[in-house]
Coordinates of C-alpha atoms in Angstrom, one line a residue:
M1 CA 172.2 8.9 166.5
T2 CA 172.0 6.6 169.4
T3 CA 171.1 4.1 167.4
L4 CA 173.7 4.6 165.1
I5 CA 176.4 5.1 168.5
H6 CA 175.2 1.7 169.8
R7 CA 176.3 -0.3 166.9
L8 CA 179.4 1.1 166.1
A9 CA 180.3 0.7 169.5
P10 CA 181.9 -2.0 168.8
I11 CA 184.1 -0.4 166.5
A12 CA 184.5 3.4 166.8
L13 CA 188.0 3.1 169.3
A14 CA 189.9 0.5 166.5
A15 CA 188.7 0.1 162.9
L16 CA 188.1 3.4 161.8
L17 CA 191.8 3.7 161.8
T18 CA 194.7 2.9 158.4
A19 CA 194.6 4.8 155.4
C20 CA 192.2 5.0 153.0
A21 CA 191.6 2.2 150.2
T22 CA 193.4 2.7 146.9
T23 CA 190.6 3.0 144.5
P24 CA 190.7 0.0 141.4
P25 CA 189.9 1.2 138.5
P26 CA 185.6 1.0 137.7
T27 CA 181.9 -0.7 136.9
A28 CA 178.0 -4.1 134.5
P29 CA 175.0 -4.8 136.0
A30 CA 175.6 -7.3 138.7
G31 CA 176.9 -9.6 138.5
P32 CA 175.8 -13.5 137.8
A33 CA 174.2 -14.9 140.6
P34 CA 176.9 -17.8 142.2
L35 CA 176.3 -21.4 140.3
P36 CA 176.6 -24.4 142.8
A37 CA 179.1 -24.9 144.3
P38 CA 180.3 -26.1 147.8
T39 CA 180.6 -23.3 149.8
P40 CA 182.2 -24.5 153.2
T41 CA 180.2 -22.6 155.8
V42 CA 180.2 -19.5 158.9
D43 CA 181.8 -20.3 162.1
T44 CA 179.8 -19.9 164.7
A45 CA 180.5 -22.1 167.1
P46 CA 180.0 -19.7 171.3
P47 CA 183.5 -19.1 172.3
T48 CA 184.9 -21.2 174.8
E49 CA 185.3 -19.8 178.4
A50 CA 188.3 -19.4 178.1
E51 CA 188.0 -18.3 174.9
A52 CA 186.0 -15.3 176.9
T53 CA 188.9 -14.2 179.1
A54 CA 191.9 -14.6 176.2
P55 CA 192.3 -11.3 174.7
A56 CA 189.9 -11.5 171.3
P57 CA 192.2 -12.4 168.4
A58 CA 189.4 -11.9 166.2
H59 CA 188.0 -8.2 167.1
A60 CA 191.5 -7.1 166.8
M61 CA 192.7 -8.9 163.1
A62 CA 188.9 -7.3 162.1
A63 CA 190.3 -3.8 162.9
E64 CA 193.0 -3.9 161.3
L65 CA 191.0 -4.6 158.0
L66 CA 188.0 -2.4 158.3
E67 CA 189.4 1.3 156.7
D68 CA 187.7 4.6 156.2
N69 CA 188.1 5.7 152.3
L70 CA 187.5 9.4 153.1
R71 CA 189.2 10.8 156.2
P72 CA 192.8 8.0 155.9
G73 CA 194.3 8.8 159.1
E74 CA 191.6 10.4 160.7
K75 CA 189.6 9.2 163.5
I76 CA 185.8 9.2 163.3
D77 CA 183.7 11.2 166.8
L78 CA 180.2 10.2 166.7
D79 CA 179.6 13.1 168.8
S80 CA 181.0 15.8 167.4
P81 CA 177.8 17.8 165.8
D82 CA 178.9 17.4 162.4
V83 CA 178.0 13.8 162.1
N84 CA 174.0 15.0 163.3
S85 CA 173.2 17.2 161.1
D86 CA 171.2 16.8 157.7
L87 CA 173.1 16.2 154.5
W88 CA 170.7 17.8 152.3
A89 CA 171.0 20.7 154.0
R90 CA 175.1 20.6 153.2
L91 CA 174.7 19.8 150.3
R92 CA 172.4 22.6 150.1
A93 CA 175.2 25.1 151.1
G94 CA 177.7 23.4 148.6
L95 CA 175.1 24.8 145.2
Q96 CA 176.7 27.1 143.3
L97 CA 175.7 26.4 139.3
Q98 CA 174.0 29.0 137.8
D99 CA 170.4 29.1 137.5
L100 CA 168.7 27.5 134.5
D101 CA 164.5 28.9 134.1
D102 CA 162.8 28.2 130.2
D103 CA 159.9 25.0 129.7
W104 CA 162.6 22.1 129.7
V105 CA 162.9 23.2 133.8
R106 CA 159.4 22.7 133.3
K107 CA 158.8 19.2 131.9
A108 CA 161.9 18.1 133.9
E109 CA 160.1 19.5 137.5
A110 CA 156.4 18.3 135.9
W111 CA 157.9 15.1 135.8
Y112 CA 159.0 14.4 138.8
S113 CA 156.2 16.0 140.6
A114 CA 154.2 13.7 139.0
R115 CA 155.9 10.2 140.4
P116 CA 156.6 10.6 144.2
D117 CA 157.3 6.9 144.5
Y118 CA 159.9 7.1 141.3
V119 CA 161.7 9.7 142.9
E120 CA 160.8 8.1 147.1
R121 CA 163.0 5.2 146.5
M122 CA 165.6 6.7 143.7
T123 CA 166.9 9.4 146.1
T124 CA 166.3 5.9 148.6
R125 CA 169.1 4.2 146.7
G126 CA 171.1 7.9 146.6
S127 CA 170.8 8.4 150.0
R128 CA 173.4 4.7 149.8
Y129 CA 176.0 7.1 148.0
L130 CA 175.3 10.5 148.3
F131 CA 178.1 11.4 151.2
H132 CA 180.6 10.0 149.7
I133 CA 180.3 12.0 146.6
L134 CA 179.9 14.3 148.5
E135 CA 183.4 14.4 149.7
E136 CA 184.7 14.2 147.3
V137 CA 182.6 17.4 145.1
E138 CA 184.8 19.0 147.9
K139 CA 187.8 17.6 147.7
R140 CA 188.2 18.8 144.8
D141 CA 185.9 22.5 145.0
M142 CA 183.7 21.3 142.5
P143 CA 179.7 23.0 143.0
A144 CA 177.9 20.6 144.6
E145 CA 175.1 19.7 141.6
L146 CA 177.9 17.1 140.8
A147 CA 176.9 15.3 143.8
L148 CA 173.1 15.3 141.9
L149 CA 174.0 13.8 138.8
P150 CA 173.5 10.6 138.9
F151 CA 169.9 11.0 139.4
I152 CA 169.6 12.2 136.3
E153 CA 172.2 8.9 134.7
S154 CA 170.4 6.6 136.3
A155 CA 168.3 7.0 139.3
F156 CA 171.6 5.8 141.7
V157 CA 170.7 2.4 139.6
T158 CA 174.8 1.2 140.0
H159 CA 174.5 -1.7 137.3
A160 CA 172.3 -0.1 135.0
V161 CA 173.0 -0.5 131.1
S162 CA 171.8 2.0 128.4
S163 CA 171.0 1.1 125.3
T164 CA 174.6 2.3 123.6
K165 CA 176.5 0.4 126.0
A166 CA 176.8 2.6 128.4
T167 CA 176.8 1.1 132.6
G168 CA 177.3 2.2 136.3
M169 CA 175.3 4.1 138.1
W170 CA 177.9 6.9 135.6
Q171 CA 176.6 5.7 132.6
F172 CA 180.4 5.0 131.5
M173 CA 181.0 4.4 127.8
P174 CA 183.1 1.0 127.1
A175 CA 186.1 3.7 125.7
T176 CA 185.2 6.6 128.2
G177 CA 186.1 4.2 130.8
R178 CA 189.0 3.1 130.0
D179 CA 190.3 6.5 129.4
F180 CA 189.7 6.7 133.8
D181 CA 191.2 3.8 134.4
L182 CA 188.0 1.8 134.5
K183 CA 189.0 -1.9 134.6
Q184 CA 186.7 -3.8 131.9
N185 CA 187.8 -7.2 131.8
I186 CA 185.2 -11.5 132.3
F187 CA 185.6 -11.1 136.9
R188 CA 185.3 -7.4 136.9
D189 CA 183.7 -4.0 135.9
D190 CA 184.7 -1.0 137.1
R191 CA 182.4 1.2 135.8
R192 CA 180.3 -0.3 138.2
D193 CA 182.2 0.3 140.8
V194 CA 181.4 3.7 143.4
L195 CA 184.4 5.0 144.7
A196 CA 186.3 3.7 141.3
S197 CA 183.3 5.1 139.0
T198 CA 182.9 8.5 140.9
R199 CA 186.2 9.1 141.3
A200 CA 186.7 8.4 137.1
A201 CA 183.5 10.3 136.8
L202 CA 184.5 14.1 138.9
D203 CA 187.7 13.3 137.2
Y204 CA 185.8 13.7 134.1
L205 CA 183.9 16.6 134.3
G206 CA 186.9 18.6 136.3
R207 CA 188.8 18.0 132.6
L208 CA 185.6 19.2 130.6
N209 CA 185.4 22.1 132.6
K210 CA 188.7 23.3 131.7
M211 CA 188.3 22.8 129.1
F212 CA 184.6 25.0 127.9
G213 CA 185.2 27.1 131.3
D214 CA 181.9 26.9 132.1
W215 CA 179.7 23.7 134.0
H216 CA 177.4 24.2 131.9
L217 CA 179.0 22.8 128.1
A218 CA 180.8 20.3 130.9
L219 CA 177.8 18.9 132.0
A220 CA 176.5 18.5 128.0
A221 CA 179.9 17.2 126.7
Y222 CA 179.6 14.8 129.7
N223 CA 175.8 13.6 128.1
W224 CA 177.1 14.5 123.6
G225 CA 180.5 13.6 124.2
P226 CA 183.2 17.1 124.1
G227 CA 184.1 16.8 120.7
N228 CA 180.2 17.2 119.2
V229 CA 180.3 20.2 122.5
Q230 CA 183.2 22.0 120.2
K231 CA 181.7 21.8 116.5
A232 CA 178.1 23.2 118.7
I233 CA 181.0 26.1 119.2
A234 CA 182.2 26.2 115.5
R235 CA 178.9 26.9 114.5
N236 CA 177.2 29.6 116.9
Q237 CA 181.1 31.3 116.1
R238 CA 180.4 30.7 112.2
L239 CA 177.5 32.3 112.7
G240 CA 178.2 35.0 114.9
L241 CA 175.4 33.6 117.2
P242 CA 175.9 33.3 121.4
T243 CA 177.9 29.8 122.3
D244 CA 176.6 29.4 125.7
Y245 CA 174.9 25.7 126.5
A246 CA 170.9 27.3 125.1
S247 CA 172.4 29.0 122.1
L248 CA 173.8 25.5 120.7
K249 CA 171.9 23.4 118.2
M250 CA 172.8 19.9 120.3
P251 CA 170.6 17.3 120.1
D252 CA 166.9 16.7 122.7
E253 CA 167.7 14.8 125.0
T254 CA 171.3 17.3 125.9
R255 CA 169.1 20.2 126.0
Y256 CA 167.0 18.4 128.0
Y257 CA 170.1 17.4 130.2
V258 CA 171.0 20.4 132.6
P259 CA 167.0 21.1 132.6
K260 CA 166.8 17.6 134.0
L261 CA 169.9 18.5 136.9
Q262 CA 168.3 22.2 137.3
A263 CA 164.9 20.2 138.2
V264 CA 166.7 17.9 140.3
K265 CA 168.7 20.8 141.9
N266 CA 165.0 22.8 143.0
I267 CA 163.2 19.5 144.6
V268 CA 166.1 19.6 147.4
L269 CA 165.6 22.7 147.6
N270 CA 162.3 22.8 148.2
P271 CA 160.7 19.1 148.0
D272 CA 157.7 20.7 149.5
R273 CA 157.3 23.0 146.6
F274 CA 157.4 19.9 144.9
A275 CA 154.4 18.0 147.0
L276 CA 157.6 15.4 147.8
T277 CA 159.7 14.0 150.3
L278 CA 163.5 13.4 150.8
P279 CA 164.4 10.9 152.6
P280 CA 166.8 11.6 155.7
V281 CA 170.0 12.4 154.9
A282 CA 172.3 10.9 158.1
N283 CA 175.9 12.8 157.9
H284 CA 178.3 10.1 158.4
P285 CA 179.5 7.1 156.0
Y286 CA 177.5 4.6 154.8
F287 CA 179.6 2.7 155.1
L288 CA 183.5 1.5 155.4
S289 CA 186.0 -0.4 152.4
V290 CA 186.6 -3.8 154.4
K291 CA 190.2 -5.1 153.6
I292 CA 189.9 -8.4 151.2
E293 CA 193.5 -10.2 151.0
R294 CA 192.9 -13.7 149.9
D295 CA 189.8 -15.2 146.3
I296 CA 185.9 -15.2 148.4
D297 CA 183.3 -15.9 147.1
V298 CA 180.6 -13.7 146.1
S299 CA 178.1 -16.4 148.0
L300 CA 180.7 -16.2 151.1
A301 CA 181.4 -13.0 151.5
A302 CA 177.9 -11.9 152.2
E303 CA 177.2 -14.3 153.8
L304 CA 180.1 -13.3 156.7
A305 CA 178.6 -10.0 156.5
G306 CA 174.9 -11.0 157.5
L307 CA 173.3 -9.7 153.9
S308 CA 171.4 -11.0 151.4
L309 CA 173.3 -11.5 147.7
E310 CA 171.8 -8.6 146.6
T311 CA 172.6 -5.9 148.8
F312 CA 175.6 -7.2 149.2
Q313 CA 176.4 -6.6 145.0
Q314 CA 173.6 -3.4 145.9
F315 CA 177.8 -2.0 147.2
N316 CA 179.5 -3.9 145.0
P317 CA 177.9 -4.7 141.9
Q318 CA 181.2 -3.9 139.8
M319 CA 181.8 -8.3 140.6
N320 CA 180.7 -10.0 136.8
K321 CA 181.2 -13.4 138.4
P322 CA 181.4 -15.4 141.5
V323 CA 184.5 -15.1 143.2
I324 CA 186.2 -11.7 143.9
L325 CA 189.8 -12.0 143.9
A326 CA 191.7 -9.6 145.8
A327 CA 194.8 -9.2 143.1
A328 CA 192.0 -6.7 141.4
T329 CA 189.2 -5.9 143.8
P330 CA 191.7 -4.8 147.0
Q331 CA 188.9 -4.2 149.0
V332 CA 184.5 -4.6 149.5
L333 CA 182.0 -1.2 150.8
L334 CA 179.9 -3.2 153.8
P335 CA 177.7 -0.5 155.7
Y336 CA 179.3 -0.4 159.2
D337 CA 177.6 -3.1 161.0
Q338 CA 178.0 -5.3 158.7
A339 CA 181.4 -4.6 157.9
S340 CA 182.2 -4.9 161.2
A341 CA 179.9 -8.2 161.2
F342 CA 182.2 -9.6 158.0
A343 CA 186.0 -8.1 159.0
E344 CA 184.9 -10.3 162.4
N345 CA 184.2 -13.0 160.8
L346 CA 186.7 -13.5 158.3
A347 CA 189.6 -13.6 161.0
R348 CA 187.8 -16.2 162.9
H349 CA 186.9 -18.2 159.2
T350 CA 188.9 -20.8 159.1
G351 CA 187.6 -23.0 156.1
P352 CA 188.7 -22.8 152.2
L353 CA 187.1 -19.8 151.0
A354 CA 187.6 -19.3 146.9
T355 CA 186.2 -22.5 145.9
W356 CA 186.1 -21.1 141.9
T357 CA 189.3 -20.5 139.8
A358 CA 190.9 -19.2 137.4
W359 CA 191.7 -20.9 133.9
V360 CA 194.7 -20.2 130.5
V361 CA 193.3 -22.9 127.8
P362 CA 196.4 -24.3 126.8
K363 CA 194.4 -24.6 123.2
T364 CA 191.6 -23.9 121.3
M365 CA 188.8 -26.6 122.3
S366 CA 184.8 -27.0 122.3
P367 CA 183.6 -26.4 125.7
A368 CA 182.5 -29.2 125.9
E369 CA 186.2 -30.6 126.5
A370 CA 187.2 -27.0 128.8
A371 CA 184.0 -28.9 131.1
R372 CA 186.0 -32.5 131.2
R373 CA 189.3 -31.0 131.9
T374 CA 188.0 -28.8 134.3
G375 CA 185.5 -31.3 136.0
M376 CA 182.1 -29.3 135.2
A377 CA 178.7 -30.0 133.9
E378 CA 178.8 -28.4 130.0
A379 CA 176.6 -26.5 131.3
A380 CA 177.3 -24.6 134.4
L381 CA 180.4 -24.3 132.3
R382 CA 178.9 -21.5 129.3
D383 CA 176.5 -20.8 132.0
V384 CA 179.4 -18.8 134.2
N385 CA 181.8 -18.3 131.9
H386 CA 178.8 -17.1 129.4
I387 CA 179.6 -19.0 127.1
P388 CA 176.4 -19.2 123.8
P389 CA 175.5 -22.1 121.5
K390 CA 178.2 -23.9 118.2
M391 CA 181.0 -21.6 119.8
L392 CA 185.0 -22.7 120.7
V393 CA 186.8 -21.1 123.0
K394 CA 190.0 -19.7 121.3
A395 CA 193.4 -21.1 123.3
G396 CA 194.9 -18.4 125.6
S397 CA 190.6 -17.9 126.8
T398 CA 190.6 -17.6 130.7
L399 CA 187.5 -19.7 132.1
L400 CA 186.4 -19.4 135.7
V401 CA 186.6 -23.0 136.6
P402 CA 186.0 -24.9 140.5
R403 CA 189.1 -25.2 142.5
G404 CA 190.3 -27.8 143.2
E405 CA 191.4 -28.8 147.3
H406 CA 195.2 -29.1 146.0
V407 CA 195.0 -25.7 144.5
Q408 CA 196.6 -23.4 147.3
D409 CA 197.9 -19.8 145.2
D410 CA 195.5 -17.0 144.3
V411 CA 194.6 -15.7 141.2
S412 CA 197.6 -13.7 140.2
E413 CA 196.9 -9.4 139.6
R414 CA 198.3 -9.2 136.0
L415 CA 195.8 -12.5 135.4
A416 CA 193.2 -10.6 137.1
D417 CA 193.4 -7.4 135.1
T418 CA 194.2 -8.3 132.3
A419 CA 192.0 -12.0 131.6
A420 CA 189.6 -11.7 128.6
L421 CA 187.3 -15.5 126.9
N422 CA 187.6 -14.9 123.1
L423 CA 185.2 -17.5 120.8
A424 CA 185.1 -18.5 117.6
P425 CA 182.8 -20.5 115.0
D426 CA 182.6 -24.2 116.2
A427 CA 182.8 -25.2 111.8
P428 CA 185.2 -27.0 110.4
P429 CA 187.9 -25.1 109.3
L430 CA 188.2 -22.9 105.9
R431 CA 190.2 -23.9 102.6
R432 CA 191.8 -22.0 100.3
V433 CA 190.7 -22.6 96.6
S434 CA 191.9 -21.0 94.1
F435 CA 192.1 -22.3 90.5
K436 CA 192.1 -19.4 86.3
A437 CA 188.6 -17.8 85.4
G438 CA 186.9 -19.1 82.3
K439 CA 185.7 -17.7 79.2
A440 CA 181.9 -16.7 81.3
D441 CA 183.4 -16.4 85.0
T442 CA 181.1 -13.3 87.0
V443 CA 181.5 -12.7 90.9
A444 CA 177.9 -14.2 91.5
G445 CA 178.2 -17.3 89.3
I446 CA 182.3 -18.4 91.2
A447 CA 179.5 -17.4 93.9
A448 CA 177.3 -19.4 92.9
R449 CA 178.4 -22.1 92.7
Y450 CA 181.5 -22.7 96.4
K451 CA 178.2 -21.1 98.6
V452 CA 179.2 -17.6 99.7
S453 CA 178.4 -14.2 98.6
A454 CA 179.5 -12.8 96.0
T455 CA 180.5 -9.9 98.6
Q456 CA 183.6 -12.0 99.7
V457 CA 184.5 -13.0 97.0
A458 CA 184.7 -9.7 95.9
Q459 CA 186.5 -9.1 99.6
W460 CA 189.3 -12.3 98.4
N461 CA 190.2 -10.9 94.5
K462 CA 189.9 -7.3 95.4
V463 CA 186.9 -6.9 92.5
G464 CA 183.3 -5.1 92.9
S465 CA 181.0 -7.2 93.3
G466 CA 179.2 -7.6 89.9
A467 CA 182.3 -7.7 88.0
R468 CA 183.3 -10.2 85.5
F469 CA 187.0 -11.8 85.3
K470 CA 189.2 -12.1 82.6
P471 CA 190.4 -15.5 80.7
G472 CA 192.8 -17.3 83.1
Q473 CA 193.4 -14.5 85.9
A474 CA 193.8 -16.6 89.2
V475 CA 190.2 -16.5 91.2
V476 CA 191.2 -17.0 95.0
V477 CA 187.9 -19.0 96.9
Y478 CA 187.1 -19.5 100.6
T479 CA 185.5 -23.2 102.2
A480 CA 184.3 -25.0 104.6
N481 CA 186.5 -28.6 104.0
T482 CA 183.2 -30.4 102.4
T483 CA 182.5 -28.1 100.4
T484 CA 185.8 -27.3 99.0
A485 CA 185.7 -31.4 98.0
K486 CA 182.1 -30.5 96.5
A487 CA 182.4 -27.6 94.7
A488 CA 186.7 -28.9 92.9
A489 CA 185.3 -32.0 92.4
P490 CA 183.3 -31.6 89.0
V491 CA 185.7 -29.0 88.0
V492 CA 188.5 -32.1 88.5
A493 CA 186.8 -34.6 87.0
K494 CA 186.0 -32.8 83.9
A495 CA 189.1 -31.5 83.7
Q496 CA 190.0 -34.9 84.3
A497 CA 188.4 -36.0 81.5
V498 CA 189.1 -33.2 79.1
A499 CA 192.5 -34.4 79.2
K500 CA 191.3 -37.5 78.0
V501 CA 190.5 -37.1 74.7
T502 CA 192.9 -32.8 74.7
R503 CA 196.1 -34.4 76.6
S504 CA 196.5 -30.3 76.5
S505 CA 199.0 -28.8 78.4
K506 CA 197.0 -27.4 80.4
S507 CA 197.0 -28.6 84.4
V508 CA 194.7 -29.3 87.0
R509 CA 195.9 -29.6 91.0
V510 CA 194.2 -30.9 93.4
A511 CA 195.8 -30.7 97.2
A512 CA 197.2 -34.3 97.0
Q513 CA 195.7 -35.5 94.1
P514 CA 198.0 -35.9 90.7
K515 CA 198.1 -33.6 88.1
A516 CA 195.8 -34.3 85.4
K517 CA 195.5 -32.5 81.6
G518 CA 192.7 -29.8 80.7
G519 CA 191.5 -28.8 76.8
K520 CA 190.8 -24.8 76.1
G521 CA 188.8 -23.0 78.6
G522 CA 190.2 -25.4 81.5
R523 CA 190.7 -24.0 85.5
G524 CA 194.0 -25.1 87.1
V525 CA 192.5 -26.0 90.0
V526 CA 194.8 -25.5 93.9
A527 CA 192.8 -26.7 96.8
A528 CA 195.4 -26.2 100.0
A529 CA 195.0 -25.7 103.7
N530 CA 194.7 -21.6 105.3
P531 CA 197.6 -21.1 106.7

């Protein structure tokens, strides 16, 4: 504790008094490492004698940037007995859920017991976030077991992504995340945001508990979905069976879900019983919030904090790009020491903060053209914006590009919240070809002629894939320009040849071509640009 007090001494009196930060919407894998770009250097020159004796404006400015997001307006007393207590003991005192005791629990206990190294890594990661989560759980008067749920969901890996695209420490699916105001766009994924995802997860769990009136069922719904749990309950009601968690028919993953949480709870209650060791967790915040008032490169932010890029991203995993947009991310999370250092270094910094900005593409264009317009190498543009090969960038898309020296404004809140990247295949534009079917024309035959699939021909003409067209029936096909010309040419040539012989009144028309007449069975062809 003495060490902690010494570490906090520079900020203990002035730094922790401001209001709670507003939690942004939630958190994907950690953002990509920044591409090579001119990174401003940190001003670390020693102060002059006059500066040393004058008031320290950087320190005063830093104090305005630091916040305790858990206890707004409340000073932290480092001499309080609570600070010296063990957070595990506090968590044990708040356990409330009815215990499960079955073979599923035994299986989970055996699994964890056989992997002490895994448990140590998992609990060490969790120690960074447990104080914050437990505070939020207690504010809502919820069972303390819920603070252990990220052990089950993600092992406290903030950038975890499941096979079903559930993301973050609390494993939110995209749609559920949006339901709880967790923004997901090209700049950030708030399902990975520590503060926002915790707020959303506990809000969701509270809603589920109100829905089912039982925490075990609420947890099952968090894993399986509330609709599935409701159906399982209705089924048991029809059969006259109990509707508690243990009695419902559910997938093994959900059946195993609450027993795994029970096993972690049992380990927390008595780690010695399982020959496991829990790391000590102090009963005070592990991190502070630091206000971000201007856009800033992630690499520079890590440098100002004195952290490696990897460590910085562990606390701020929601960033999808190598720049933090102040309009969308008004705060970053940093450990105590680094929060103080970051705030003071940021207040002293005089160079540019961001070397990246957002650019809205004015028209559909190739990545090569976009790179030329923005002064980037095409490979770099593709890499930082995740543009796959053989794709065009559609008009209205937002790209991350180098920030020119003349650019003074940060990215706007509207753009930071709504930015999207829309792509289209880099292929010749389609043309609409229409003609009248002959006696023997079938969906399969026309598909082979125009080198498209029978399913497409059937969809375009609202018929079955095995259908035969009636003679004279209007048929539509969409094909590439080059294919259209090749496919239409024999038809037109044949029609023109027949016209010379028969002078029939049937017409064969091709866009920008003179009319030609065809004999019995000829096809009227019209090729026009697809609107």
